[in-house]
CSV table of C-alpha atoms and ligand atoms in Angstrom, one decimal:
chain,number,residue,atom,x,y,z
A,1,UNK,CA,-20.5,52.2,-17.9
A,2,UNK,CA,-19.7,53.0,-14.6
A,3,UNK,CA,-23.0,53.2,-12.3
A,4,UNK,CA,-21.4,51.5,-9.5
A,5,UNK,CA,-20.2,54.4,-7.7
A,6,UNK,CA,-21.8,57.9,-7.1
A,7,UNK,CA,-20.2,60.5,-6.1
A,8,UNK,CA,-21.4,62.8,-2.6
A,9,UNK,CA,-22.4,65.4,-4.4
A,10,UNK,CA,-24.5,63.5,-7.0
A,11,UNK,CA,-26.3,61.8,-4.1
A,12,UNK,CA,-26.9,65.1,-2.2
A,13,UNK,CA,-28.4,66.4,-5.6
A,14,UNK,CA,-30.7,63.4,-6.1
A,15,UNK,CA,-31.8,63.3,-2.5
A,16,UNK,CA,-32.9,67.0,-2.9
A,17,UNK,CA,-35.2,66.2,-5.6
A,18,UNK,CA,-36.8,63.4,-3.6
A,19,UNK,CA,-37.3,65.4,-0.5
A,20,UNK,CA,-38.7,68.4,-2.5
A,21,UNK,CA,-40.6,66.8,-4.9
A,22,UNK,CA,-41.9,63.2,-3.4
A,23,UNK,CA,-41.5,63.5,0.6
A,24,UNK,CA,-42.8,67.1,0.7
A,25,UNK,CA,-46.0,66.2,-1.1
A,26,UNK,CA,-46.5,63.4,2.2
A,27,UNK,CA,-44.8,60.5,0.3
A,28,UNK,CA,-43.8,58.1,3.0
A,29,UNK,CA,-40.5,56.5,1.8
A,30,UNK,CA,-39.1,56.7,-1.5
A,31,UNK,CA,-36.1,54.4,-2.5
A,32,UNK,CA,-34.1,54.0,-5.8
A,33,UNK,CA,-32.4,51.0,-6.6
A,34,UNK,CA,-30.6,49.3,-9.4
A,35,UNK,CA,-32.1,46.2,-11.2
A,36,UNK,CA,-29.5,44.0,-9.2
A,37,UNK,CA,-31.4,45.2,-5.8
A,38,UNK,CA,-28.7,47.4,-4.3
A,39,UNK,CA,-30.3,50.6,-2.8
A,40,UNK,CA,-28.7,53.7,-4.6
A,41,UNK,CA,-30.3,56.0,-1.8
A,42,UNK,CA,-33.7,56.1,0.4
A,43,UNK,CA,-35.5,58.9,1.6
A,44,UNK,CA,-38.2,59.0,4.3
A,45,UNK,CA,-40.3,61.2,6.1
A,46,UNK,CA,-38.7,59.9,9.2
A,47,UNK,CA,-41.6,58.0,10.9
A,48,UNK,CA,-41.7,54.8,8.6
A,49,UNK,CA,-39.7,52.0,9.5
A,50,UNK,CA,-39.1,49.6,6.3
A,51,UNK,CA,-36.6,47.2,6.1
A,52,UNK,CA,-35.1,48.7,2.8
A,53,UNK,CA,-32.4,46.0,2.1
A,54,UNK,CA,-35.0,43.2,2.2
A,55,UNK,CA,-37.5,45.6,0.4
A,56,UNK,CA,-35.1,46.5,-2.4
A,57,UNK,CA,-34.1,42.9,-3.2
A,58,UNK,CA,-38.1,41.8,-3.6
A,59,UNK,CA,-38.8,44.8,-5.5
A,60,UNK,CA,-36.0,43.9,-8.1
A,61,UNK,CA,-37.1,41.2,-8.3
A,62,UNK,CA,-40.6,41.8,-8.8
A,63,UNK,CA,-40.0,44.6,-11.3
A,64,UNK,CA,-37.7,42.0,-13.0
A,65,UNK,CA,-40.7,39.3,-12.9
A,66,UNK,CA,-43.3,41.9,-14.4
A,67,UNK,CA,-40.7,43.1,-17.0
A,68,UNK,CA,-40.1,39.4,-18.4
A,69,UNK,CA,-44.3,39.0,-18.4
A,70,UNK,CA,-44.3,41.9,-20.6
A,71,UNK,CA,-41.9,40.6,-23.1
A,72,UNK,CA,-43.8,37.2,-23.0
A,73,UNK,CA,-47.0,39.1,-24.1
A,74,UNK,CA,-45.2,41.2,-26.7
A,75,UNK,CA,-45.0,44.5,-24.8
A,76,UNK,CA,-42.1,46.6,-24.6
A,77,UNK,CA,-42.7,47.1,-20.9
A,78,UNK,CA,-45.9,47.6,-18.4
A,79,UNK,CA,-45.3,51.5,-17.9
A,80,UNK,CA,-47.4,51.3,-14.6
A,81,UNK,CA,-46.7,49.2,-11.7
A,82,UNK,CA,-48.7,50.0,-8.8
A,83,UNK,CA,-49.8,48.0,-5.6
A,84,UNK,CA,-52.7,49.2,-3.6
A,85,UNK,CA,-53.4,48.3,-0.1
A,86,UNK,CA,-55.4,49.6,2.8
A,87,UNK,CA,-53.3,51.9,4.3
A,88,UNK,CA,-50.4,51.9,2.0
A,89,UNK,CA,-49.6,51.8,-1.6
A,90,UNK,CA,-46.4,51.1,-3.6
A,91,UNK,CA,-45.4,52.5,-7.1
A,92,UNK,CA,-42.7,51.7,-9.1
A,93,UNK,CA,-41.1,53.8,-12.0
A,94,UNK,CA,-38.4,53.2,-14.0
A,95,UNK,CA,-35.6,55.9,-14.6
A,96,UNK,CA,-33.5,54.3,-17.0
A,97,UNK,CA,-32.5,50.8,-17.9
A,98,UNK,CA,-30.8,50.3,-14.4
A,99,UNK,CA,-32.5,52.3,-12.1
A,100,UNK,CA,-35.8,52.1,-10.4
A,101,UNK,CA,-37.9,54.7,-8.4
A,102,UNK,CA,-40.3,53.4,-5.5
A,103,UNK,CA,-42.4,55.3,-3.6
A,104,UNK,CA,-44.5,54.4,-0.8
A,105,UNK,CA,-47.4,56.4,0.2
A,106,UNK,CA,-50.6,56.4,2.2
A,107,UNK,CA,-54.3,57.1,1.3
A,108,UNK,CA,-54.0,60.8,1.7
A,109,UNK,CA,-52.4,61.0,-2.2
A,110,UNK,CA,-54.1,60.2,-4.9
A,111,UNK,CA,-52.3,58.1,-7.9
A,112,UNK,CA,-52.6,60.7,-10.6
A,113,UNK,CA,-51.0,63.4,-8.3
A,114,UNK,CA,-48.2,61.0,-7.5
A,115,UNK,CA,-47.4,59.9,-11.0
A,116,UNK,CA,-47.5,63.8,-11.9
A,117,UNK,CA,-44.7,64.4,-9.2
A,118,UNK,CA,-42.7,61.4,-9.8
A,119,UNK,CA,-42.3,62.0,-13.5
A,120,UNK,CA,-40.8,65.4,-13.0
A,121,UNK,CA,-38.5,63.9,-10.1
A,122,UNK,CA,-37.1,61.2,-12.6
A,123,UNK,CA,-36.6,64.2,-15.3
A,124,UNK,CA,-34.3,65.6,-12.9
A,125,UNK,CA,-32.9,62.6,-11.6
A,126,UNK,CA,-31.9,61.6,-15.2
A,127,UNK,CA,-30.2,64.9,-15.6
A,128,UNK,CA,-28.2,64.3,-12.5
A,129,UNK,CA,-27.5,61.0,-13.4
A,130,UNK,CA,-26.3,61.5,-16.9
A,131,UNK,CA,-22.8,63.3,-15.3
A,132,UNK,CA,-22.1,60.0,-13.9
A,133,UNK,CA,-22.1,58.0,-17.3
A,134,UNK,CA,-18.7,57.7,-19.0
B,1,UNK,CA,-22.0,44.6,-9.7
B,2,UNK,CA,-21.3,46.1,-5.5
B,3,UNK,CA,-22.7,49.4,-5.4
B,4,UNK,CA,-20.9,51.9,-3.7
B,5,UNK,CA,-22.2,54.7,-1.8
B,6,UNK,CA,-19.6,57.4,-1.3
B,7,UNK,CA,-21.9,59.7,0.7
B,8,UNK,CA,-22.8,57.2,3.6
B,9,UNK,CA,-20.0,55.0,2.9
B,10,UNK,CA,-21.7,51.9,2.3
B,11,UNK,CA,-20.9,49.1,0.2
B,12,UNK,CA,-23.4,46.7,-1.0
B,13,UNK,CA,-22.1,43.2,-2.4
B,14,UNK,CA,-24.3,40.4,-4.0
B,15,UNK,CA,-23.3,36.7,-3.9
B,16,UNK,CA,-25.2,34.2,-5.0
B,17,UNK,CA,-25.5,30.6,-3.9
B,18,UNK,CA,-25.9,28.7,-7.0
B,19,UNK,CA,-26.4,25.0,-8.0
B,20,UNK,CA,-28.5,22.2,-8.8
B,21,UNK,CA,-32.0,21.3,-7.3
B,22,UNK,CA,-31.6,20.5,-3.9
B,23,UNK,CA,-27.9,20.6,-3.6
B,24,UNK,CA,-28.3,22.6,-0.3
B,25,UNK,CA,-28.3,26.0,-1.4
B,26,UNK,CA,-31.4,27.1,1.2
B,27,UNK,CA,-29.9,25.1,4.1
B,28,UNK,CA,-26.7,27.1,3.8
B,29,UNK,CA,-28.2,30.2,4.3
B,30,UNK,CA,-30.7,29.1,7.0
B,31,UNK,CA,-27.5,27.4,8.7
B,32,UNK,CA,-25.8,31.2,8.3
B,33,UNK,CA,-28.6,32.6,9.7
B,34,UNK,CA,-28.9,30.4,13.0
B,35,UNK,CA,-25.1,30.9,13.5
B,36,UNK,CA,-24.7,34.3,12.7
B,37,UNK,CA,-27.9,36.3,14.4
B,38,UNK,CA,-25.9,39.0,15.7
B,39,UNK,CA,-24.5,40.1,12.4
B,40,UNK,CA,-27.9,39.8,10.8
B,41,UNK,CA,-30.4,43.0,10.7
B,42,UNK,CA,-33.4,41.4,9.5
B,43,UNK,CA,-35.7,38.4,8.6
B,44,UNK,CA,-34.4,35.9,5.8
B,45,UNK,CA,-36.7,36.4,2.8
B,46,UNK,CA,-37.7,32.9,1.2
B,47,UNK,CA,-39.7,32.9,-1.7
B,48,UNK,CA,-40.9,29.4,-2.1
B,49,UNK,CA,-43.6,27.0,-3.1
B,50,UNK,CA,-45.8,24.7,-1.0
B,51,UNK,CA,-43.6,22.2,-1.3
B,52,UNK,CA,-41.2,24.1,0.4
B,53,UNK,CA,-39.0,24.7,-2.8
B,54,UNK,CA,-37.4,27.9,-3.7
B,55,UNK,CA,-39.6,29.5,-6.0
B,56,UNK,CA,-37.4,32.7,-7.0
B,57,UNK,CA,-34.6,32.9,-4.3
B,58,UNK,CA,-33.7,33.4,-0.9
B,59,UNK,CA,-32.2,36.5,0.4
B,60,UNK,CA,-30.3,37.0,3.4
B,61,UNK,CA,-28.5,40.5,4.2
B,62,UNK,CA,-25.3,40.1,6.7
B,63,UNK,CA,-23.0,42.8,8.0
B,64,UNK,CA,-19.5,42.4,7.7
B,65,UNK,CA,-18.2,45.2,9.4
B,66,UNK,CA,-15.9,47.9,8.2
B,67,UNK,CA,-13.2,48.1,5.6
B,68,UNK,CA,-11.2,51.0,5.0
B,69,UNK,CA,-14.1,52.9,6.6
B,70,UNK,CA,-16.7,51.7,4.5
B,71,UNK,CA,-19.5,49.5,6.2
B,72,UNK,CA,-19.8,46.2,4.0
B,73,UNK,CA,-22.8,44.9,3.5
B,74,UNK,CA,-23.2,41.3,2.0
B,75,UNK,CA,-26.4,40.2,0.4
B,76,UNK,CA,-26.9,36.5,0.3
B,77,UNK,CA,-29.0,35.0,-2.6
B,78,UNK,CA,-30.1,31.4,-3.6
B,79,UNK,CA,-31.6,30.7,-6.9
B,80,UNK,CA,-34.4,28.4,-7.5
B,81,UNK,CA,-32.5,24.7,-8.5
B,82,UNK,CA,-35.1,23.3,-10.7
B,83,UNK,CA,-34.5,22.8,-14.3
B,84,UNK,CA,-37.5,24.8,-15.2
B,85,UNK,CA,-36.6,27.9,-13.6
B,86,UNK,CA,-33.7,29.1,-15.4
B,87,UNK,CA,-35.5,32.2,-16.2
B,88,UNK,CA,-35.5,33.6,-13.0
B,89,UNK,CA,-32.1,32.1,-12.3
B,90,UNK,CA,-30.9,34.3,-14.4
B,91,UNK,CA,-32.7,37.4,-13.2
B,92,UNK,CA,-31.0,36.4,-9.8
B,93,UNK,CA,-27.4,36.7,-11.1
B,94,UNK,CA,-28.0,40.3,-12.5
B,95,UNK,CA,-25.2,42.4,-11.0
B,96,UNK,CA,-23.6,39.4,-8.8
B,97,UNK,CA,-20.3,40.2,-7.5
B,98,UNK,CA,-19.2,36.4,-6.4
B,99,UNK,CA,-20.9,32.9,-6.5
B,100,UNK,CA,-20.8,29.6,-4.5
B,101,UNK,CA,-21.3,26.9,-6.4
B,102,UNK,CA,-22.8,24.2,-4.3
B,103,UNK,CA,-22.4,20.8,-5.8
B,104,UNK,CA,-24.4,17.6,-4.6
B,105,UNK,CA,-22.0,15.0,-3.7
B,106,UNK,CA,-24.6,12.1,-4.1
B,107,UNK,CA,-23.6,9.8,-6.7
B,108,UNK,CA,-26.6,10.0,-8.6
B,109,UNK,CA,-26.3,13.9,-9.0
B,110,UNK,CA,-23.2,13.7,-10.9
B,111,UNK,CA,-24.6,14.5,-14.0
B,112,UNK,CA,-27.0,17.4,-12.8
B,113,UNK,CA,-23.8,19.0,-10.9
B,114,UNK,CA,-22.2,19.6,-14.3
B,115,UNK,CA,-25.1,20.6,-16.2
B,116,UNK,CA,-25.6,23.1,-13.6
B,117,UNK,CA,-22.2,24.5,-13.8
B,118,UNK,CA,-22.3,24.5,-17.4
B,119,UNK,CA,-25.6,26.9,-17.5
B,120,UNK,CA,-24.2,29.0,-14.8
B,121,UNK,CA,-21.4,29.5,-17.2
B,122,UNK,CA,-23.6,30.6,-19.9
B,123,UNK,CA,-25.8,32.6,-17.7
B,124,UNK,CA,-23.3,34.8,-16.9
B,125,UNK,CA,-21.9,35.0,-20.2
B,126,UNK,CA,-25.3,36.4,-21.3
B,127,UNK,CA,-24.3,39.3,-18.5
B,128,UNK,CA,-21.0,39.6,-20.4
B,129,UNK,CA,-19.3,38.0,-16.9
B,130,UNK,CA,-16.7,35.3,-17.2
B,131,UNK,CA,-16.7,32.5,-14.7
B,132,UNK,CA,-13.4,32.4,-15.1
B,133,UNK,CA,-13.3,35.8,-13.6
B,134,UNK,CA,-15.7,36.6,-11.4
B,135,UNK,CA,-14.7,35.5,-7.6
B,136,UNK,CA,-16.0,31.8,-7.5
B,137,UNK,CA,-16.2,29.5,-4.6
B,138,UNK,CA,-16.9,25.6,-4.9
B,139,UNK,CA,-18.7,23.5,-2.0
B,140,UNK,CA,-19.1,19.8,-2.4
B,141,UNK,CA,-22.1,18.9,-0.2
B,142,UNK,CA,-23.5,16.5,2.0
B,143,UNK,CA,-20.5,14.6,2.6
B,144,UNK,CA,-22.1,13.6,5.8
B,145,UNK,CA,-23.9,11.1,4.1
B,146,UNK,CA,-21.1,8.9,3.8
B,147,UNK,CA,-21.8,8.2,7.3
B,148,UNK,CA,-25.3,7.0,6.5
B,149,UNK,CA,-24.1,4.6,4.0
B,150,UNK,CA,-25.4,6.8,0.9
B,151,UNK,CA,-23.1,6.4,-2.2
B,152,UNK,CA,-21.6,9.4,-2.7
B,153,UNK,CA,-18.7,10.7,-4.7
B,154,UNK,CA,-15.3,10.5,-3.8
B,155,UNK,CA,-13.7,14.4,-3.9
B,156,UNK,CA,-10.9,13.9,-6.3
B,157,UNK,CA,-13.8,12.5,-9.1
B,158,UNK,CA,-16.0,16.1,-8.1
B,159,UNK,CA,-12.8,17.7,-8.3
B,160,UNK,CA,-12.0,16.7,-11.6
B,161,UNK,CA,-15.5,17.1,-12.7
B,162,UNK,CA,-16.1,20.8,-11.8
B,163,UNK,CA,-12.9,22.4,-10.5
B,164,UNK,CA,-10.0,21.1,-13.0
B,165,UNK,CA,-10.2,23.9,-15.2
B,166,UNK,CA,-11.6,26.6,-13.1
B,167,UNK,CA,-9.1,25.8,-10.2
B,168,UNK,CA,-11.1,28.2,-7.4
B,169,UNK,CA,-11.1,27.3,-3.6
B,170,UNK,CA,-13.4,24.7,-3.0
B,171,UNK,CA,-14.6,23.0,0.3
B,172,UNK,CA,-16.4,19.7,1.4
B,173,UNK,CA,-19.3,20.7,3.2
B,174,UNK,CA,-22.2,19.5,5.2
B,175,UNK,CA,-24.9,22.5,5.0
B,176,UNK,CA,-27.0,20.5,7.4
B,177,UNK,CA,-24.7,20.0,10.4
B,178,UNK,CA,-23.0,23.0,9.6
B,179,UNK,CA,-19.4,21.6,8.3
B,180,UNK,CA,-17.5,24.4,6.6
B,181,UNK,CA,-20.3,26.3,5.9
B,182,UNK,CA,-19.0,29.3,7.4
B,183,UNK,CA,-15.6,28.7,5.9
B,184,UNK,CA,-17.3,28.5,2.5
B,185,UNK,CA,-19.0,32.0,3.0
B,186,UNK,CA,-15.8,33.4,4.7
B,187,UNK,CA,-13.7,32.2,1.4
B,188,UNK,CA,-16.3,33.7,-0.9
B,189,UNK,CA,-16.6,37.3,1.1
B,190,UNK,CA,-12.7,37.7,1.2
B,191,UNK,CA,-12.3,36.6,-2.7
B,192,UNK,CA,-15.2,39.1,-3.4
B,193,UNK,CA,-14.2,41.8,-1.1
B,194,UNK,CA,-10.6,41.7,-2.5
B,195,UNK,CA,-11.8,42.3,-6.3
B,196,UNK,CA,-13.8,45.2,-5.1
B,197,UNK,CA,-11.2,47.2,-2.3
B,198,UNK,CA,-9.6,47.9,-5.8
B,199,UNK,CA,-12.5,50.3,-6.1
B,200,UNK,CA,-12.8,51.9,-2.9
B,201,UNK,CA,-10.5,54.8,-2.6
C,1,GDP,N1,-27.7,14.9,4.6
C,1,GDP,C1,-27.7,16.1,4.2
C,1,GDP,N2,-28.7,16.9,3.6
C,1,GDP,C2,-28.8,18.2,3.1
C,1,GDP,C3,-27.6,18.6,3.3
C,1,GDP,N3,-27.7,19.8,3.0
C,1,GDP,C4,-29.2,19.8,2.4
C,1,GDP,N4,-29.8,18.7,3.0
C,1,GDP,C5,-31.1,18.3,2.7
C,1,GDP,O1,-31.2,18.7,1.2
C,1,GDP,C6,-32.6,18.9,0.8
C,1,GDP,C7,-32.6,19.9,-0.1
C,1,GDP,O2,-32.1,20.9,0.8
C,1,GDP,P1,-32.5,22.6,0.2
C,1,GDP,O3,-31.3,23.5,0.8
C,1,GDP,O4,-33.7,22.9,-0.2
C,1,GDP,O5,-32.0,22.8,-1.2
C,1,GDP,P2,-31.9,23.8,-2.3
C,1,GDP,O6,-32.9,23.5,-3.5
C,1,GDP,O7,-30.2,23.8,-3.2
C,1,GDP,O8,-32.1,25.1,-1.6
C,1,GDP,C8,-33.3,19.2,2.3
C,1,GDP,O9,-33.8,18.1,2.3
C,1,GDP,C9,-32.0,19.3,2.9
C,1,GDP,O10,-32.4,19.1,4.1
C,1,GDP,C10,-26.3,18.1,3.7
C,1,GDP,O11,-25.4,18.5,4.0
C,1,GDP,N5,-26.6,16.4,4.3
C,2,MG,MG1,-33.6,26.4,-2.4
C-alpha cells in the first residue's frame, strides 16, 4: 500500500470531482481525510473559513469512535454519519478503509440530495484512487 | 504514516506523546502552545473530562517551515493516560510517524512507566509498526520535584528501566517549567523528518 503519496494529477482529478459533484450543488466545504487525521484535499466555495487541520483531527477521531461503537453492538459499520445543526450540517462518508469524505452544507440542501451526489462522487474518486495503489 | 501532498507541497507529520496517566503529556503541549505561538496557526484542541483529564486526545498543529520546498506541518497529539482508555489510545496511534514517550520520574510511578511502555509496544504491533523502528524519544519528566523533596527516580534507573534496549535519544525534563520541552520536541521532529525526507523527491 502506498497511499501516503498521491500524484498531482490524481489530486487534480479528485478536486475536479469534488467541485463538479458537490461544491457546484452548494456544498460549503468538502474535505477528504485519512483515518489518521491527515488531510488529503479540501475544497470550499471560497467563503467558508474552517480550521481544516483541527477539523480533520477531530473528524477522524469521531469517525473512529463511532466505528468502534458499531463493532461493540455487532454492526459492521453505521453507514450514515450525519450531524445536524441550525445553520450547517456535516455528513461523513467512507470512501474505503482508509479514506473519509466529509461534506459541510447549509439548510438549502436536503440530506437525500446530498447523499445521492456523495455516492456518485465517491464512485468516481475510487476509480482515481485505485490507480494509486501498488 | 505521513501524508505528502505533491500538488500543494505539504507534508503532514503525526507525532504522539504517549505515557502513563498524569505523567505530563498535556502539560508538554500546553507549554509548546504558549512558547511557540507564532508557529501555531490555530487553537489547541483538548477533549477532556470534567476533572480536566484527557478523554480522547489533545491536538496541536505546528508549522515547521520548509524542507526541500515542502511545507512541513507537524501534528502533535497526546493520548489519554488512564488505564481504562486503551481503546482510544490505540485510535490516536493510527498512522503515527513519531512518538515521545513521557515517563513520570516520581518513584511511585516506576511500575506504571514500564507498563505503559510495554503497552505502547503492543499497540504499535497491532498496526504492524515496531517500537524499535519508529522514531522515538523518551522524556523523564518532573525532575523539578527533586527540589521540592518529592522522591524521584535517578535518571540512571529510569534509563535502565525504559531505554536499555531501545537506546533512543532521551531527556530529563520539567514540562511545568519548560525545561527540555523544546529539546524533546526538536529531537522527535528531526528524527521523524529524517525518516520522511527519504520519501521526498
Ligand atoms: N512538578 C511537576 N508537575 C508536573 C510536571 N508536568 C506535569 N505536571 C503536573 O502533573 C499533573 C498531570 O499533568 P498532565 O499534563 O495533565 O498529565 P497527562 O495525563 O500526561 O496529560 C498536572 O497537575 C501537572 O501540573 C512537571 O514537570 N513537574
Ligand atoms: Mg493529558
